Amino acid sequence: MLRFFRQLRQRLLTENRVSKYLLYAIGEIILVVIGILIALQINNWNEDKKLRTALNAALEEVREDLVMDTLHLHQEIAIRMDDLESQSRVIQVLQEKQGFTEQTYADLGRVMLQRPTTLLSNGYDLINELGMSNLNDRMLRNALVGYYEHGHSRIKKELADDIMEFEDAWLPYVRSHFSEWDFGEKAIPLNNQQIKEDSWFLMTLKMNLINLTATLDAHAEALQNARELIAKIDSVSSAQK
């Protein structure tokens, strides 16, 4: 084919048919440009296909992360609900000046605890690397940002408050007022009567109960959003098949 075009060009020049040669040359340029554009379009299609494949794989990883998050959040909510009930019972004992029982000692071991919550974001980080704007579904983009940027941040903030109260208020108090303390199991005061009459201790427990409730709310909200996000990802994936 190339040999044919070269021969045609040489014949036109030899015969001094300049106008036809110019038309031929323009046509040849147009063909070259069209070829380049087609090649670029094919390359763009291939790149877009690679991007879509990578985004789908990242979304699948997000889904796997969310499934693990829901399991962990459900577990942490159950544990913290038990902590809240224990702390509420201790407050009631102190307010009503009741005698301490084995249940009270077990409950004292669960007050004002700092418990970690680990959430995964590997898939979300990968989507950010690929470009969040490349996700075509706007509602899915908003849901992802809402869960990972707002939900995760809220939990981190609540956990930071828990850590501060645990380390700055509770641990120093334990060291000076308890003879035995086993994390999450039991705590035995040096002097039961002194603990009962300590207004600072009672007020601190009440204030911490508010923080614990906020932490629970943050976990519950994240759990609900994670479940909704899983359903949204499943819906988008089904629509693409």
Short mmCIF file of C-alpha atoms in Angstrom, two decimals:
data_model
loop_
_atom_site.label_atom_id
_atom_site.label_comp_id
_atom_site.label_asym_id
_atom_site.label_seq_id
_atom_site.Cartn_x
_atom_site.Cartn_y
_atom_site.Cartn_z
CA MET A 1 0.00 0.00 0.00
CA LEU A 2 2.76 2.44 0.91
CA ARG A 3 4.62 1.54 -2.28
CA PHE A 4 1.49 2.30 -4.31
CA PHE A 5 1.15 5.79 -2.77
CA ARG A 6 4.84 6.55 -3.38
CA GLN A 7 4.54 5.52 -7.03
CA LEU A 8 1.40 7.61 -7.47
CA ARG A 9 3.10 10.65 -5.93
CA GLN A 10 6.15 10.28 -8.17
CA ARG A 11 3.98 9.90 -11.29
CA LEU A 12 2.00 13.03 -10.49
CA LEU A 13 5.19 15.04 -9.98
CA THR A 14 6.77 13.66 -13.15
CA GLU A 15 3.71 14.56 -15.22
CA ASN A 16 3.75 18.08 -13.73
CA ARG A 17 0.22 17.72 -12.49
CA VAL A 18 0.78 19.94 -9.47
CA SER A 19 -2.86 20.62 -8.63
CA LYS A 20 -3.71 16.94 -8.51
CA TYR A 21 -0.57 16.29 -6.51
CA LEU A 22 -1.58 18.92 -3.96
CA LEU A 23 -5.01 17.34 -3.65
CA TYR A 24 -3.37 13.98 -3.21
CA ALA A 25 -0.97 15.37 -0.61
CA ILE A 26 -3.81 16.95 1.34
CA GLY A 27 -5.74 13.70 1.19
CA GLU A 28 -2.70 11.81 2.39
CA ILE A 29 -2.31 14.21 5.34
CA ILE A 30 -5.99 13.82 6.18
CA LEU A 31 -5.64 10.04 6.13
CA VAL A 32 -2.62 10.24 8.44
CA VAL A 33 -4.49 12.55 10.83
CA ILE A 34 -7.52 10.25 10.82
CA GLY A 35 -5.25 7.31 11.53
CA ILE A 36 -3.65 9.14 14.45
CA LEU A 37 -7.06 10.13 15.85
CA ILE A 38 -8.32 6.56 15.58
CA ALA A 39 -5.19 5.29 17.32
CA LEU A 40 -5.62 7.89 20.08
CA GLN A 41 -9.29 6.98 20.48
CA ILE A 42 -8.46 3.29 20.74
CA ASN A 43 -5.78 4.12 23.30
CA ASN A 44 -8.29 6.23 25.26
CA TRP A 45 -10.79 3.38 25.19
CA ASN A 46 -8.14 1.00 26.47
CA GLU A 47 -7.08 3.39 29.23
CA ASP A 48 -10.71 3.98 30.24
CA LYS A 49 -11.31 0.24 30.32
CA LYS A 50 -8.26 -0.22 32.56
CA LEU A 51 -9.49 2.58 34.85
CA ARG A 52 -13.00 1.08 35.08
CA THR A 53 -11.52 -2.33 35.88
CA ALA A 54 -9.31 -0.81 38.59
CA LEU A 55 -12.24 1.17 40.06
CA ASN A 56 -14.44 -1.93 40.17
CA ALA A 57 -11.67 -3.84 41.94
CA ALA A 58 -11.25 -0.96 44.41
CA LEU A 59 -15.02 -0.88 45.05
CA GLU A 60 -14.95 -4.60 45.76
CA GLU A 61 -12.16 -3.99 48.27
CA VAL A 62 -14.22 -1.18 49.83
CA ARG A 63 -17.10 -3.62 50.19
CA GLU A 64 -14.85 -6.17 51.91
CA ASP A 65 -13.57 -3.43 54.25
CA LEU A 66 -17.14 -2.41 55.06
CA VAL A 67 -18.16 -5.96 55.89
CA MET A 68 -15.28 -6.17 58.35
CA ASP A 69 -16.21 -2.73 59.73
CA THR A 70 -19.80 -3.82 60.37
CA LEU A 71 -18.63 -6.89 62.28
CA HIS A 72 -16.18 -4.86 64.36
CA LEU A 73 -18.64 -2.01 65.00
CA HIS A 74 -21.36 -4.44 66.06
CA GLN A 75 -18.96 -6.07 68.50
CA GLU A 76 -17.73 -2.75 69.90
CA ILE A 77 -21.28 -1.48 70.36
CA ALA A 78 -22.20 -4.59 72.36
CA ILE A 79 -19.12 -4.25 74.59
CA ARG A 80 -19.68 -0.54 75.18
CA MET A 81 -23.35 -1.13 75.98
CA ASP A 82 -22.21 -3.47 78.75
CA ASP A 83 -19.76 -0.78 79.92
CA LEU A 84 -22.57 1.77 79.99
CA GLU A 85 -24.81 -0.51 82.04
CA SER A 86 -21.98 -1.21 84.49
CA GLN A 87 -21.20 2.48 84.90
CA SER A 88 -24.89 3.30 85.35
CA ARG A 89 -25.14 0.72 88.13
CA VAL A 90 -22.09 2.18 89.88
CA ILE A 91 -23.62 5.67 89.71
CA GLN A 92 -26.85 4.32 91.21
CA VAL A 93 -24.95 2.60 94.04
CA LEU A 94 -23.07 5.81 94.83
CA GLN A 95 -26.15 8.02 94.67
CA GLU A 96 -28.22 5.72 96.88
CA LYS A 97 -25.31 4.99 99.27
CA GLN A 98 -25.76 1.26 98.76
CA GLY A 99 -23.31 -1.34 99.98
CA PHE A 100 -20.70 -2.65 97.58
CA THR A 101 -21.23 -6.19 96.26
CA GLU A 102 -19.25 -8.47 93.95
CA GLN A 103 -21.33 -7.01 91.13
CA THR A 104 -20.23 -3.52 92.16
CA TYR A 105 -16.57 -4.52 92.09
CA ALA A 106 -17.05 -6.06 88.63
CA ASP A 107 -18.83 -2.91 87.45
CA LEU A 108 -16.06 -0.68 88.82
CA GLY A 109 -13.65 -2.61 86.61
CA ARG A 110 -15.61 -1.45 83.54
CA VAL A 111 -16.04 2.27 84.25
CA MET A 112 -14.34 4.98 82.17
CA LEU A 113 -12.47 2.49 80.01
CA GLN A 114 -10.67 3.39 76.82
CA ARG A 115 -11.33 0.79 74.12
CA PRO A 116 -9.88 1.01 70.59
CA THR A 117 -11.95 0.75 67.42
CA THR A 118 -10.15 -0.25 64.23
CA LEU A 119 -11.82 0.57 60.92
CA LEU A 120 -10.45 -0.24 57.47
CA SER A 121 -9.97 2.20 54.60
CA ASN A 122 -7.68 0.37 52.15
CA GLY A 123 -10.24 0.29 49.35
CA TYR A 124 -11.23 3.92 49.90
CA ASP A 125 -7.59 5.01 49.80
CA LEU A 126 -7.18 3.16 46.50
CA ILE A 127 -10.22 4.92 45.01
CA ASN A 128 -8.74 8.27 46.03
CA GLU A 129 -5.51 7.32 44.25
CA LEU A 130 -7.46 6.45 41.09
CA GLY A 131 -9.51 9.64 41.41
CA MET A 132 -12.80 9.90 43.27
CA SER A 133 -14.22 12.02 40.42
CA ASN A 134 -13.85 9.02 38.09
CA LEU A 135 -16.74 7.32 39.89
CA ASN A 136 -19.75 8.09 37.74
CA ASP A 137 -22.38 7.61 40.46
CA ARG A 138 -22.63 10.89 42.38
CA MET A 139 -24.68 9.38 45.23
CA LEU A 140 -22.07 6.65 45.69
CA ARG A 141 -19.29 9.26 45.79
CA ASN A 142 -21.16 11.25 48.44
CA ALA A 143 -21.85 8.13 50.50
CA LEU A 144 -18.20 7.09 50.41
CA VAL A 145 -16.97 10.53 51.46
CA GLY A 146 -19.64 10.75 54.16
CA TYR A 147 -18.73 7.40 55.71
CA TYR A 148 -14.96 7.62 55.52
CA GLU A 149 -14.39 11.34 56.03
CA HIS A 150 -17.23 12.17 58.43
CA GLY A 151 -18.00 8.82 60.08
CA HIS A 152 -14.42 7.76 60.71
CA SER A 153 -13.47 11.25 61.89
CA ARG A 154 -16.35 11.37 64.37
CA ILE A 155 -15.36 8.03 65.89
CA LYS A 156 -11.72 9.12 66.13
CA LYS A 157 -12.78 12.30 67.93
CA GLU A 158 -14.95 10.42 70.43
CA LEU A 159 -12.18 7.88 71.05
CA ALA A 160 -9.70 10.71 71.62
CA ASP A 161 -12.01 12.07 74.35
CA ASP A 162 -12.22 8.60 75.90
CA ILE A 163 -8.44 8.25 75.91
CA MET A 164 -8.00 11.66 77.53
CA GLU A 165 -10.43 10.89 80.37
CA PHE A 166 -9.02 7.39 80.86
CA GLU A 167 -5.40 8.54 81.04
CA ASP A 168 -5.80 11.96 82.69
CA ALA A 169 -8.66 11.29 85.12
CA TRP A 170 -9.31 7.62 85.70
CA LEU A 171 -5.85 6.02 85.88
CA PRO A 172 -4.47 8.56 88.40
CA TYR A 173 -7.59 8.05 90.53
CA VAL A 174 -7.23 4.27 90.39
CA ARG A 175 -3.62 4.44 91.53
CA SER A 176 -4.50 6.44 94.63
CA HIS A 177 -7.91 4.98 95.57
CA PHE A 178 -7.91 1.30 94.59
CA SER A 179 -6.04 -1.69 95.96
CA GLU A 180 -6.80 -3.84 92.94
CA TRP A 181 -7.79 -3.03 89.38
CA ASP A 182 -8.13 -5.47 86.48
CA PHE A 183 -9.07 -3.84 83.15
CA GLY A 184 -12.67 -4.70 82.30
CA GLU A 185 -12.92 -7.30 85.05
CA LYS A 186 -13.01 -5.77 88.53
CA ALA A 187 -11.74 -2.98 90.76
CA ILE A 188 -11.56 -3.02 94.57
CA PRO A 189 -11.29 0.33 96.44
CA LEU A 190 -8.90 0.90 99.31
CA ASN A 191 -11.81 2.35 101.28
CA ASN A 192 -15.40 1.74 100.16
CA GLN A 193 -16.83 4.49 102.33
CA GLN A 194 -14.38 7.05 100.97
CA ILE A 195 -15.41 6.17 97.41
CA LYS A 196 -19.10 6.49 98.31
CA GLU A 197 -18.59 9.97 99.74
CA ASP A 198 -16.34 11.24 96.95
CA SER A 199 -18.46 13.79 95.06
CA TRP A 200 -15.69 14.30 92.48
CA PHE A 201 -15.76 10.61 91.59
CA LEU A 202 -19.55 10.59 91.21
CA MET A 203 -19.58 13.72 89.06
CA THR A 204 -16.74 12.39 86.90
CA LEU A 205 -18.63 9.15 86.28
CA LYS A 206 -21.75 11.09 85.27
CA MET A 207 -19.83 13.31 82.87
CA ASN A 208 -18.02 10.33 81.40
CA LEU A 209 -21.35 8.60 80.87
CA ILE A 210 -22.28 11.42 78.49
CA ASN A 211 -19.05 10.86 76.56
CA LEU A 212 -19.65 7.12 76.46
CA THR A 213 -23.13 7.69 75.06
CA ALA A 214 -21.68 9.95 72.35
CA THR A 215 -19.13 7.26 71.47
CA LEU A 216 -21.92 4.70 71.20
CA ASP A 217 -23.94 7.03 68.98
CA ALA A 218 -20.94 7.52 66.67
CA HIS A 219 -20.47 3.75 66.39
CA ALA A 220 -24.19 3.16 65.74
CA GLU A 221 -24.27 5.84 63.05
CA ALA A 222 -21.19 4.38 61.37
CA LEU A 223 -22.69 0.87 61.48
CA GLN A 224 -25.89 2.05 59.81
CA ASN A 225 -24.00 4.01 57.16
CA ALA A 226 -21.68 1.07 56.46
CA ARG A 227 -24.66 -1.23 55.85
CA GLU A 228 -26.30 1.31 53.54
CA LEU A 229 -23.03 1.78 51.66
CA ILE A 230 -22.68 -1.98 51.12
CA ALA A 231 -26.18 -2.04 49.63
CA LYS A 232 -25.33 0.94 47.41
CA ILE A 233 -22.16 -0.71 46.11
CA ASP A 234 -24.10 -3.92 45.39
CA SER A 235 -26.70 -1.90 43.47
CA VAL A 236 -24.07 -0.11 41.37
CA SER A 237 -22.21 -3.37 40.67
CA SER A 238 -25.43 -5.11 39.59
CA ALA A 239 -26.30 -2.25 37.23
CA GLN A 240 -22.92 -2.58 35.50
CA LYS A 241 -23.35 -6.30 34.77
#
